[in-house]
Coordinates of C-alpha atoms in Angstrom, one line a residue:
M1 CA 33.3 5.1 -45.0
R2 CA 35.3 2.7 -46.8
Q3 CA 35.3 -0.8 -44.0
Y4 CA 38.6 -1.9 -43.3
A5 CA 38.8 -6.0 -42.7
S6 CA 40.1 -6.1 -38.6
D7 CA 43.6 -8.2 -39.8
L8 CA 45.6 -6.2 -41.4
T9 CA 48.5 -9.0 -40.6
P10 CA 50.0 -10.3 -45.0
P11 CA 49.2 -13.9 -45.1
W12 CA 52.7 -14.3 -45.5
K13 CA 53.0 -12.9 -41.9
K14 CA 50.6 -14.7 -40.3
P15 CA 51.5 -19.2 -38.7
R16 CA 51.5 -21.8 -39.8
P17 CA 49.4 -24.2 -38.9
V18 CA 51.0 -26.5 -37.4
P19 CA 50.0 -30.9 -36.7
E20 CA 47.1 -31.3 -33.8
V21 CA 49.1 -34.5 -31.8
P22 CA 47.4 -36.8 -29.6
A23 CA 49.0 -37.4 -26.4
E24 CA 48.8 -40.9 -26.3
P25 CA 50.7 -42.7 -23.3
G26 CA 54.6 -42.6 -24.3
L27 CA 54.3 -40.5 -27.2
V28 CA 58.0 -38.5 -26.3
V29 CA 58.1 -35.0 -27.3
E30 CA 59.8 -31.9 -25.9
E31 CA 58.9 -28.4 -24.0
P32 CA 60.8 -26.1 -26.2
G33 CA 60.8 -23.9 -23.4
S34 CA 62.5 -26.0 -20.4
G35 CA 64.2 -28.5 -22.9
F36 CA 62.7 -31.3 -21.0
C37 CA 61.9 -33.8 -22.7
G38 CA 59.9 -37.3 -21.8
A39 CA 57.8 -39.9 -22.1
V40 CA 53.3 -38.6 -21.8
I41 CA 52.8 -40.7 -18.9
R42 CA 49.9 -38.7 -17.8
C43 CA 46.7 -36.0 -19.7
E44 CA 44.3 -34.2 -17.9
A45 CA 42.9 -31.1 -17.7
G46 CA 44.2 -29.3 -19.6
T47 CA 47.7 -30.5 -19.4
V48 CA 50.0 -32.9 -19.6
T49 CA 52.5 -34.7 -17.6
L50 CA 56.0 -36.0 -19.4
E51 CA 58.5 -38.0 -17.7
D52 CA 62.4 -38.8 -18.7
R53 CA 64.7 -40.9 -18.6
F54 CA 65.6 -40.6 -15.3
G55 CA 62.0 -40.9 -14.2
K56 CA 61.7 -37.5 -13.3
H57 CA 57.9 -35.8 -13.6
R58 CA 56.9 -32.5 -14.8
V59 CA 53.8 -30.4 -16.1
F60 CA 52.8 -28.6 -18.8
P61 CA 50.4 -27.1 -20.6
M62 CA 49.3 -28.4 -24.0
E63 CA 49.1 -24.3 -25.6
P64 CA 48.6 -24.1 -28.9
R65 CA 52.7 -25.2 -31.3
G66 CA 53.7 -26.2 -27.1
F67 CA 55.6 -29.3 -28.0
L68 CA 58.0 -31.0 -30.6
L69 CA 57.6 -33.7 -31.9
E70 CA 61.2 -35.1 -33.7
G71 CA 62.4 -31.6 -33.8
R72 CA 59.3 -30.3 -35.2
V73 CA 56.6 -28.2 -33.7
V74 CA 53.1 -29.6 -32.5
T75 CA 50.1 -28.8 -30.7
L76 CA 49.3 -31.6 -28.5
V77 CA 45.8 -32.6 -27.6
R78 CA 44.0 -34.7 -25.5
P79 CA 43.3 -38.3 -27.3
P80 CA 40.0 -39.8 -27.8
S81 CA 38.3 -41.5 -25.1
G82 CA 39.1 -45.5 -25.3
P83 CA 40.6 -48.3 -24.1
A84 CA 43.8 -47.5 -22.2
R85 CA 47.2 -48.5 -23.4
P86 CA 49.5 -49.9 -20.8
T87 CA 51.4 -47.2 -19.8
R88 CA 54.8 -49.2 -18.2
T89 CA 56.5 -52.2 -19.5
A90 CA 56.9 -55.4 -17.6
S91 CA 60.5 -53.8 -16.4
G92 CA 58.6 -50.3 -15.1
S93 CA 59.9 -49.0 -18.3
V94 CA 58.0 -46.0 -20.0
A95 CA 56.0 -47.7 -22.8
V96 CA 56.6 -46.8 -26.3
P97 CA 53.5 -48.2 -28.6
G98 CA 54.5 -48.8 -32.0
A99 CA 58.4 -48.3 -30.6
R100 CA 59.9 -51.6 -33.4
A101 CA 63.2 -53.0 -32.4
R102 CA 66.5 -51.5 -33.3
V103 CA 69.0 -53.3 -34.7
A104 CA 70.8 -55.7 -32.4
R105 CA 74.0 -54.1 -30.3
A106 CA 77.2 -55.7 -30.9
G107 CA 77.4 -55.9 -27.3
R108 CA 75.5 -58.7 -25.2
I109 CA 74.2 -59.7 -22.6
Y110 CA 74.7 -63.2 -20.8
V111 CA 72.9 -65.4 -18.2
E112 CA 73.7 -68.3 -16.7
G113 CA 71.0 -70.9 -17.9
R114 CA 67.6 -70.6 -20.0
H115 CA 65.3 -69.7 -17.2
D116 CA 67.8 -66.9 -16.3
A117 CA 67.2 -65.9 -19.9
E118 CA 63.5 -66.7 -19.8
L119 CA 62.9 -64.2 -16.7
V120 CA 64.4 -61.6 -18.4
E121 CA 63.0 -61.6 -21.5
K122 CA 59.4 -61.9 -19.6
V123 CA 59.9 -58.6 -17.8
W124 CA 62.3 -56.5 -19.6
G125 CA 61.9 -58.2 -22.9
D126 CA 60.6 -54.7 -24.4
D127 CA 63.1 -52.5 -22.4
L128 CA 66.1 -54.9 -24.3
R129 CA 64.4 -55.3 -27.4
I130 CA 64.2 -51.0 -28.1
E131 CA 68.1 -50.7 -26.7
G132 CA 69.2 -53.4 -29.5
V133 CA 69.9 -56.1 -26.5
V134 CA 70.4 -59.4 -27.0
V135 CA 70.2 -62.1 -24.0
E136 CA 72.2 -65.2 -24.5
Y137 CA 73.0 -67.9 -22.0
L138 CA 76.4 -70.2 -20.4
E139 CA 74.7 -73.2 -19.0
G140 CA 76.7 -72.5 -16.0
V141 CA 79.5 -70.7 -15.2
D142 CA 83.2 -72.4 -16.1
D143 CA 83.1 -72.1 -19.5
L144 CA 82.7 -68.3 -19.0
P145 CA 86.6 -67.2 -18.7
S146 CA 87.2 -68.3 -22.2
I147 CA 83.7 -66.8 -23.4
V148 CA 85.0 -64.0 -23.1
A149 CA 88.1 -64.6 -24.0
S150 CA 86.2 -66.0 -26.9
F151 CA 83.9 -62.6 -26.6
A152 CA 87.1 -60.4 -26.7
P153 CA 85.3 -57.0 -24.9
G154 CA 85.3 -53.7 -26.3
P155 CA 84.5 -49.6 -26.6
D156 CA 82.4 -51.1 -29.3
A157 CA 81.2 -54.4 -27.3
R158 CA 80.4 -55.2 -24.3
L159 CA 79.6 -57.6 -22.0
G160 CA 77.9 -58.5 -19.1
V161 CA 77.4 -61.6 -16.7
L162 CA 74.6 -62.0 -14.1
V163 CA 75.8 -64.7 -12.4
D164 CA 73.4 -66.8 -9.9
H165 CA 74.6 -67.5 -6.2
L166 CA 77.1 -64.9 -6.2
V167 CA 78.5 -64.1 -2.6
P168 CA 82.3 -63.8 -1.2
G169 CA 84.9 -66.4 -2.1
S170 CA 83.2 -68.8 -4.1
K171 CA 83.7 -70.3 -7.2
E172 CA 81.1 -68.6 -8.9
W173 CA 83.0 -64.8 -7.5
R174 CA 86.2 -66.4 -8.5
I175 CA 86.1 -66.6 -12.0
A176 CA 84.1 -63.4 -12.1
Q177 CA 86.5 -61.8 -10.9
S178 CA 88.7 -63.1 -13.2
V179 CA 86.7 -62.2 -16.0
T180 CA 85.6 -58.6 -14.6
S181 CA 87.1 -55.6 -16.8
E182 CA 86.5 -52.3 -18.1
H183 CA 84.4 -53.5 -20.8
A184 CA 82.9 -57.0 -18.9
L185 CA 80.6 -56.6 -16.4
V186 CA 80.0 -59.2 -14.2
V187 CA 77.4 -59.5 -11.3
G188 CA 75.2 -61.7 -9.3
H189 CA 71.8 -62.5 -7.2
P190 CA 72.4 -64.6 -3.3
F191 CA 70.1 -67.0 -4.5
I192 CA 70.7 -70.6 -5.6
D193 CA 68.3 -70.8 -8.2
V194 CA 66.8 -68.1 -10.6
W195 CA 63.5 -69.4 -8.7
E196 CA 63.9 -67.6 -5.3
A197 CA 64.2 -64.7 -7.3
V198 CA 60.3 -64.8 -7.3
K199 CA 58.8 -63.1 -4.3
P200 CA 57.0 -66.5 -2.7
S201 CA 53.7 -64.3 -2.0
S202 CA 54.0 -64.0 -6.0
L203 CA 53.0 -68.1 -5.6
G204 CA 51.7 -67.6 -2.4
I205 CA 53.5 -69.4 -0.4
E206 CA 54.8 -68.4 2.9
A207 CA 59.1 -69.0 1.4
W208 CA 60.4 -70.8 -0.1
P209 CA 61.1 -74.2 1.0
R210 CA 65.3 -75.2 2.8
V211 CA 67.0 -77.6 0.5
P212 CA 69.3 -80.2 2.5
R213 CA 73.0 -80.0 1.2
G214 CA 73.8 -82.9 -1.0
Q215 CA 69.9 -83.2 -2.9
D216 CA 69.1 -80.2 -6.3
W217 CA 67.7 -78.0 -5.2
K218 CA 64.9 -77.6 -7.7
T219 CA 63.9 -80.9 -7.7
G220 CA 63.8 -80.8 -3.9
V221 CA 61.3 -77.2 -3.7
C222 CA 59.4 -79.6 -5.8
R223 CA 58.9 -82.0 -2.6
A224 CA 58.9 -79.8 -0.1
L225 CA 56.0 -78.0 -2.2
G226 CA 53.7 -80.3 -2.7
W227 CA 54.7 -80.4 -6.5
P228 CA 55.3 -83.6 -9.0
E229 CA 59.2 -83.3 -9.3
N230 CA 59.5 -82.1 -12.6
T231 CA 60.6 -79.4 -12.5
G232 CA 59.9 -78.1 -16.6
A233 CA 56.9 -77.9 -16.0
A234 CA 57.0 -76.5 -12.1
W235 CA 60.0 -73.7 -13.4
Q236 CA 56.5 -72.6 -16.3
R237 CA 54.6 -72.7 -13.3
I238 CA 56.3 -70.2 -11.5
L239 CA 57.3 -68.6 -14.5
S240 CA 53.5 -67.7 -14.5
R241 CA 52.9 -66.0 -11.8
V242 CA 55.7 -63.7 -12.6
R243 CA 54.1 -60.1 -14.1
S244 CA 55.7 -57.8 -14.2
Y245 CA 59.2 -56.3 -12.0
K246 CA 56.4 -55.8 -8.6
D247 CA 57.0 -59.9 -8.7
L248 CA 60.7 -60.3 -8.5
E249 CA 63.0 -59.8 -5.7
P250 CA 65.2 -56.4 -4.9
E251 CA 68.4 -58.3 -5.8
L252 CA 67.8 -59.7 -9.0
L253 CA 65.8 -56.7 -10.0
G254 CA 69.0 -54.4 -10.0
R255 CA 71.8 -55.9 -11.2
V256 CA 69.9 -57.0 -13.9
E257 CA 68.9 -52.7 -14.8
E258 CA 72.5 -51.7 -13.6
L259 CA 73.8 -54.8 -16.3
I260 CA 71.5 -52.9 -19.2
D261 CA 72.9 -49.6 -17.8
F262 CA 76.2 -51.1 -18.4
V263 CA 75.7 -52.4 -21.7
T264 CA 73.8 -49.6 -23.9
D265 CA 76.2 -46.7 -22.5
S266 CA 77.4 -45.0 -24.5
G267 CA 80.5 -46.8 -25.3
G268 CA 78.8 -49.9 -26.1
A269 CA 76.6 -48.0 -28.5

């Protein structure tokens, strides 16, 4: 009796092999059945957990041909064991290993001074490079109206501004009100200086000192804490204790996230 092959499927009807891709943290894929798209944050027991851009998590089985990577069908597999990669940036966003910086947008974020810019860079730098957002500093808000007029914000060039000590009725508040428009957003935090936006617990102190009116605030802080009265060195000491968004007060976190969202909105792409 003639023996027949058990598989009679013609070769041209057999599914083509697809690439096997390690489910490394930060890899962005789509599960085609649900349309859910997100970054890998965990891989265990034959499943992968994805997080979308809104922070929502979904768990999917790692089945053959189960995902799309840049529009192509792939099979996710467990990554090889080795040193763990960071899955989060300092701002708490999903880290994207190997991501290239985007070409800078026309839109900008302005902050008051160099210390503000350095703090934003340390915590949000990875996110800003991926989004193509450049941060510049003003050295005060008195010239903000002329700067905004010169920048000429528009749908393709949105402007976001972060102001220190923005409280109703203050000089800063009045200036902010005068320049805010559909394509220019001025927000602020209540702290006298961005130093205060760093949690005291991160510095090993109980609270930020109260400095009497009429004294230079930063010098007064150094004096009250027993630090050398060198504000540049003091700032480097403070900045070195900031490792992530967890070291910052929520009043600052919310405002910076608001500005990034504003500048990267579809109107500012």
